[in-house]
Each structure stands twice: as structure tokens, then as C-alpha cells.
PDB file of C-alpha atoms in Angstrom:
ATOM      1  CA  UNK A   1     -28.285 -12.311   0.901  1.00  0.00           C
ATOM      2  CA  UNK A   2     -25.524 -10.970   3.112  1.00  0.00           C
ATOM      3  CA  UNK A   3     -27.732 -11.027   6.181  1.00  0.00           C
ATOM      4  CA  UNK A   4     -27.804 -14.826   6.067  1.00  0.00           C
ATOM      5  CA  UNK A   5     -24.078 -14.986   5.386  1.00  0.00           C
ATOM      6  CA  UNK A   6     -23.434 -12.648   8.287  1.00  0.00           C
ATOM      7  CA  UNK A   7     -25.170 -15.094  10.617  1.00  0.00           C
ATOM      8  CA  UNK A   8     -22.960 -17.941   9.411  1.00  0.00           C
ATOM      9  CA  UNK A   9     -19.791 -15.940  10.038  1.00  0.00           C
ATOM     10  CA  UNK A  10     -21.149 -14.762  13.409  1.00  0.00           C
ATOM     11  CA  UNK A  11     -20.159 -11.186  12.702  1.00  0.00           C
ATOM     12  CA  UNK A  12     -21.995  -7.972  13.492  1.00  0.00           C
ATOM     13  CA  UNK A  13     -21.976  -6.071  10.210  1.00  0.00           C
ATOM     14  CA  UNK A  14     -21.042  -7.600   6.864  1.00  0.00           C
ATOM     15  CA  UNK A  15     -20.685  -5.441   3.778  1.00  0.00           C
ATOM     16  CA  UNK A  16     -20.131  -6.312   0.138  1.00  0.00           C
ATOM     17  CA  UNK A  17     -17.052  -5.469  -1.871  1.00  0.00           C
ATOM     18  CA  UNK A  18     -18.939  -2.725  -3.705  1.00  0.00           C
ATOM     19  CA  UNK A  19     -20.002  -1.050  -0.481  1.00  0.00           C
ATOM     20  CA  UNK A  20     -16.520  -1.408   0.960  1.00  0.00           C
ATOM     21  CA  UNK A  21     -14.950   0.396  -1.983  1.00  0.00           C
ATOM     22  CA  UNK A  22     -17.324   3.331  -1.439  1.00  0.00           C
ATOM     23  CA  UNK A  23     -16.391   3.702   2.229  1.00  0.00           C
ATOM     24  CA  UNK A  24     -12.904   2.195   2.620  1.00  0.00           C
ATOM     25  CA  UNK A  25     -11.293   5.534   3.505  1.00  0.00           C
ATOM     26  CA  UNK A  26     -13.795   6.105   6.326  1.00  0.00           C
ATOM     27  CA  UNK A  27     -14.006   2.635   7.915  1.00  0.00           C
ATOM     28  CA  UNK A  28     -11.913  -0.050   9.519  1.00  0.00           C
ATOM     29  CA  UNK A  29     -12.888  -3.394   8.024  1.00  0.00           C
ATOM     30  CA  UNK A  30     -11.432  -6.817   7.504  1.00  0.00           C
ATOM     31  CA  UNK A  31     -12.016  -9.112   4.594  1.00  0.00           C
ATOM     32  CA  UNK A  32     -13.989 -12.127   5.680  1.00  0.00           C
ATOM     33  CA  UNK A  33     -14.112 -14.266   2.579  1.00  0.00           C
ATOM     34  CA  UNK A  34     -14.662 -14.565  -1.126  1.00  0.00           C
ATOM     35  CA  UNK A  35     -18.001 -16.257  -1.477  1.00  0.00           C
ATOM     36  CA  UNK A  36     -20.788 -17.076  -3.849  1.00  0.00           C
ATOM     37  CA  UNK A  37     -24.130 -16.330  -2.220  1.00  0.00           C
ATOM     38  CA  UNK A  38     -27.282 -18.356  -2.844  1.00  0.00           C
ATOM     39  CA  UNK A  39     -28.812 -17.593  -6.217  1.00  0.00           C
ATOM     40  CA  UNK A  40     -25.620 -16.091  -7.685  1.00  0.00           C
ATOM     41  CA  UNK A  41     -22.720 -17.532  -9.659  1.00  0.00           C
ATOM     42  CA  UNK A  42     -19.973 -14.908  -9.352  1.00  0.00           C
ATOM     43  CA  UNK A  43     -17.905 -14.651  -6.175  1.00  0.00           C
ATOM     44  CA  UNK A  44     -17.754 -11.433  -4.194  1.00  0.00           C
ATOM     45  CA  UNK A  45     -15.488 -10.329  -1.387  1.00  0.00           C
ATOM     46  CA  UNK A  46     -17.264  -9.629   1.863  1.00  0.00           C
ATOM     47  CA  UNK A  47     -15.963  -7.574   4.744  1.00  0.00           C
ATOM     48  CA  UNK A  48     -16.775  -7.106   8.396  1.00  0.00           C
ATOM     49  CA  UNK A  49     -17.169  -3.502   9.432  1.00  0.00           C
ATOM     50  CA  UNK A  50     -15.070  -3.083  12.592  1.00  0.00           C
ATOM     51  CA  UNK A  51     -15.278   0.646  13.217  1.00  0.00           C
ATOM     52  CA  UNK A  52     -14.741   4.099  11.825  1.00  0.00           C
ATOM     53  CA  UNK A  53     -11.332   5.295  10.714  1.00  0.00           C
ATOM     54  CA  UNK A  54     -11.364   8.176  13.216  1.00  0.00           C
ATOM     55  CA  UNK A  55     -12.136   5.793  16.127  1.00  0.00           C
ATOM     56  CA  UNK A  56      -9.298   4.948  18.464  1.00  0.00           C
ATOM     57  CA  UNK A  57      -8.207   1.332  18.085  1.00  0.00           C
ATOM     58  CA  UNK A  58      -6.296  -0.519  20.789  1.00  0.00           C
ATOM     59  CA  UNK A  59      -2.918  -2.101  20.148  1.00  0.00           C
ATOM     60  CA  UNK A  60      -4.431  -5.509  20.921  1.00  0.00           C
ATOM     61  CA  UNK A  61      -7.199  -4.965  18.329  1.00  0.00           C
ATOM     62  CA  UNK A  62      -4.681  -3.748  15.772  1.00  0.00           C
ATOM     63  CA  UNK A  63      -2.527  -6.841  16.353  1.00  0.00           C
ATOM     64  CA  UNK A  64      -5.615  -9.039  16.020  1.00  0.00           C
ATOM     65  CA  UNK A  65      -6.448  -7.535  12.625  1.00  0.00           C
ATOM     66  CA  UNK A  66      -2.818  -7.873  11.509  1.00  0.00           C
ATOM     67  CA  UNK A  67      -2.608 -11.581  12.434  1.00  0.00           C
ATOM     68  CA  UNK A  68      -5.997 -12.349  10.924  1.00  0.00           C
ATOM     69  CA  UNK A  69      -5.128 -10.565   7.656  1.00  0.00           C
ATOM     70  CA  UNK A  70      -1.807 -12.390   7.403  1.00  0.00           C
ATOM     71  CA  UNK A  71      -3.545 -15.704   8.119  1.00  0.00           C
ATOM     72  CA  UNK A  72      -6.055 -15.082   5.343  1.00  0.00           C
ATOM     73  CA  UNK A  73      -3.264 -14.347   2.861  1.00  0.00           C
ATOM     74  CA  UNK A  74      -1.431 -17.546   3.845  1.00  0.00           C
ATOM     75  CA  UNK A  75      -4.657 -19.553   3.637  1.00  0.00           C
ATOM     76  CA  UNK A  76      -5.169 -18.375   0.064  1.00  0.00           C
ATOM     77  CA  UNK A  77      -1.571 -19.331  -0.738  1.00  0.00           C
ATOM     78  CA  UNK A  78      -2.306 -22.877   0.516  1.00  0.00           C
ATOM     79  CA  UNK A  79       0.187 -22.438   3.345  1.00  0.00           C
ATOM     80  CA  UNK A  80      -2.183 -24.126   5.780  1.00  0.00           C
ATOM     81  CA  UNK A  81       0.129 -24.627   8.785  1.00  0.00           C
ATOM     82  CA  UNK A  82       1.344 -21.029   8.694  1.00  0.00           C
ATOM     83  CA  UNK A  83      -2.236 -19.818   8.288  1.00  0.00           C
ATOM     84  CA  UNK A  84      -3.308 -21.798  11.357  1.00  0.00           C
ATOM     85  CA  UNK A  85      -0.488 -20.235  13.385  1.00  0.00           C
ATOM     86  CA  UNK A  86      -1.600 -16.722  12.382  1.00  0.00           C
ATOM     87  CA  UNK A  87      -5.247 -17.408  13.134  1.00  0.00           C
ATOM     88  CA  UNK A  88      -4.249 -18.828  16.520  1.00  0.00           C
ATOM     89  CA  UNK A  89      -2.344 -15.601  17.223  1.00  0.00           C
ATOM     90  CA  UNK A  90      -5.450 -13.659  16.221  1.00  0.00           C
ATOM     91  CA  UNK A  91      -7.480 -15.766  18.656  1.00  0.00           C
ATOM     92  CA  UNK A  92      -4.974 -15.009  21.424  1.00  0.00           C
ATOM     93  CA  UNK A  93      -6.031 -11.379  21.041  1.00  0.00           C
ATOM     94  CA  UNK A  94      -9.738 -12.006  20.369  1.00  0.00           C
ATOM     95  CA  UNK A  95     -10.677 -15.470  21.714  1.00  0.00           C
ATOM     96  CA  UNK A  96     -14.284 -15.432  20.502  1.00  0.00           C
ATOM     97  CA  UNK A  97     -13.521 -14.563  16.872  1.00  0.00           C
ATOM     98  CA  UNK A  98     -15.457 -17.128  14.865  1.00  0.00           C
ATOM     99  CA  UNK A  99     -13.931 -16.312  11.436  1.00  0.00           C
ATOM    100  CA  UNK A 100     -10.450 -17.125  12.813  1.00  0.00           C
ATOM    101  CA  UNK A 101     -11.784 -20.390  14.249  1.00  0.00           C
ATOM    102  CA  UNK A 102     -13.498 -21.158  10.934  1.00  0.00           C
ATOM    103  CA  UNK A 103     -10.276 -20.638   8.950  1.00  0.00           C
ATOM    104  CA  UNK A 104      -8.359 -22.896  11.344  1.00  0.00           C
ATOM    105  CA  UNK A 105     -10.946 -25.613  10.711  1.00  0.00           C
ATOM    106  CA  UNK A 106     -10.836 -25.095   6.938  1.00  0.00           C
ATOM    107  CA  UNK A 107      -7.024 -25.108   6.941  1.00  0.00           C
ATOM    108  CA  UNK A 108      -6.924 -28.339   8.927  1.00  0.00           C
ATOM    109  CA  UNK A 109      -9.461 -29.867   6.539  1.00  0.00           C
ATOM    110  CA  UNK A 110      -7.282 -28.888   3.551  1.00  0.00           C
ATOM    111  CA  UNK A 111      -4.181 -30.278   5.258  1.00  0.00           C
ATOM    112  CA  UNK A 112      -5.947 -33.641   5.458  1.00  0.00           C
ATOM    113  CA  UNK A 113      -7.624 -33.399   2.043  1.00  0.00           C
ATOM    114  CA  UNK A 114      -6.081 -30.755  -0.212  1.00  0.00           C
ATOM    115  CA  UNK A 115      -8.384 -28.893  -2.569  1.00  0.00           C
ATOM    116  CA  UNK A 116      -8.050 -29.382  -6.337  1.00  0.00           C
ATOM    117  CA  UNK A 117      -5.241 -27.617  -8.203  1.00  0.00           C
ATOM    118  CA  UNK A 118      -7.683 -25.049  -9.614  1.00  0.00           C
ATOM    119  CA  UNK A 119      -8.958 -24.065  -6.138  1.00  0.00           C
ATOM    120  CA  UNK A 120      -9.384 -20.310  -5.948  1.00  0.00           C
ATOM    121  CA  UNK A 121     -10.324 -19.908  -2.303  1.00  0.00           C
ATOM    122  CA  UNK A 122     -13.977 -19.133  -3.051  1.00  0.00           C
ATOM    123  CA  UNK A 123     -16.546 -20.468  -0.585  1.00  0.00           C
ATOM    124  CA  UNK A 124     -19.983 -21.345  -1.944  1.00  0.00           C
ATOM    125  CA  UNK A 125     -22.688 -20.363   0.514  1.00  0.00           C
ATOM    126  CA  UNK A 126     -25.480 -22.917   0.192  1.00  0.00           C
ATOM    127  CA  UNK A 127     -27.919 -21.399   2.672  1.00  0.00           C
ATOM    128  CA  UNK A 128     -29.735 -18.056   2.606  1.00  0.00           C
TER     129      UNK A 128
END
């Protein structure tokens, strides 16, 4: 199920929350989303594997991850404009990052049409 989701997020390697918790001390990863995959009802967190913990990471890449992570937190707090600003800063450091572009689009959509009060930030993946 994650293979199809990975294609939609245009990432290289997507791992589930369970897998992440087994390897989090050995890998560099970023949370992509909380989603419900086709055929399931409970949301899971999914992560993109970015590298190994002992790999050298550039300052630019580190800043990218920092801005993206902050943007995701603001997005979940419904602070859409601030989230967009963070994702734009992430894109300044990694211009082809589709998840940042996706969250800008979602944030702008929610600015125009806010989600219901009980919105929990979960995305329902309709396609396999």
C-alpha cells in the first residue's frame, strides 16, 4: 500500500510509522503525512527515508528539513499562512520537493475553504 502512496508523494523511499520506530536511531527521516491507505480505516504516519544517521548532511539539507518540519507543525495547527511561509523556505533549499509544494497547495485550499472543526490533519488516500 505504501508503494502507491510513495508515488503520489513523489518520494524515493516511504516507510510506515512502525518501521520508523524500529530504525529511528539509525536513519534520517521526515514525516510526510498522516494518512489512511486504501482498504484501511486507521490513519498511520508515513515517513520519507532521507539517509543514514552516520551520513554527513549539508547545512542546506539540514535547513530544508528544519523548515519543512516546522511547516508541517504549523499546518496541523491550522496556521496556514505561516505554514506556507515555512514550506516556501524549504523549497528555497530544495526547489523540487513535491511534499512542500503539496502542503502549500493544501494550506491555500484550507485558507479559502477551512476544514471542519473536527479536522485532524489526516489525508485519506483513495488510490492504491
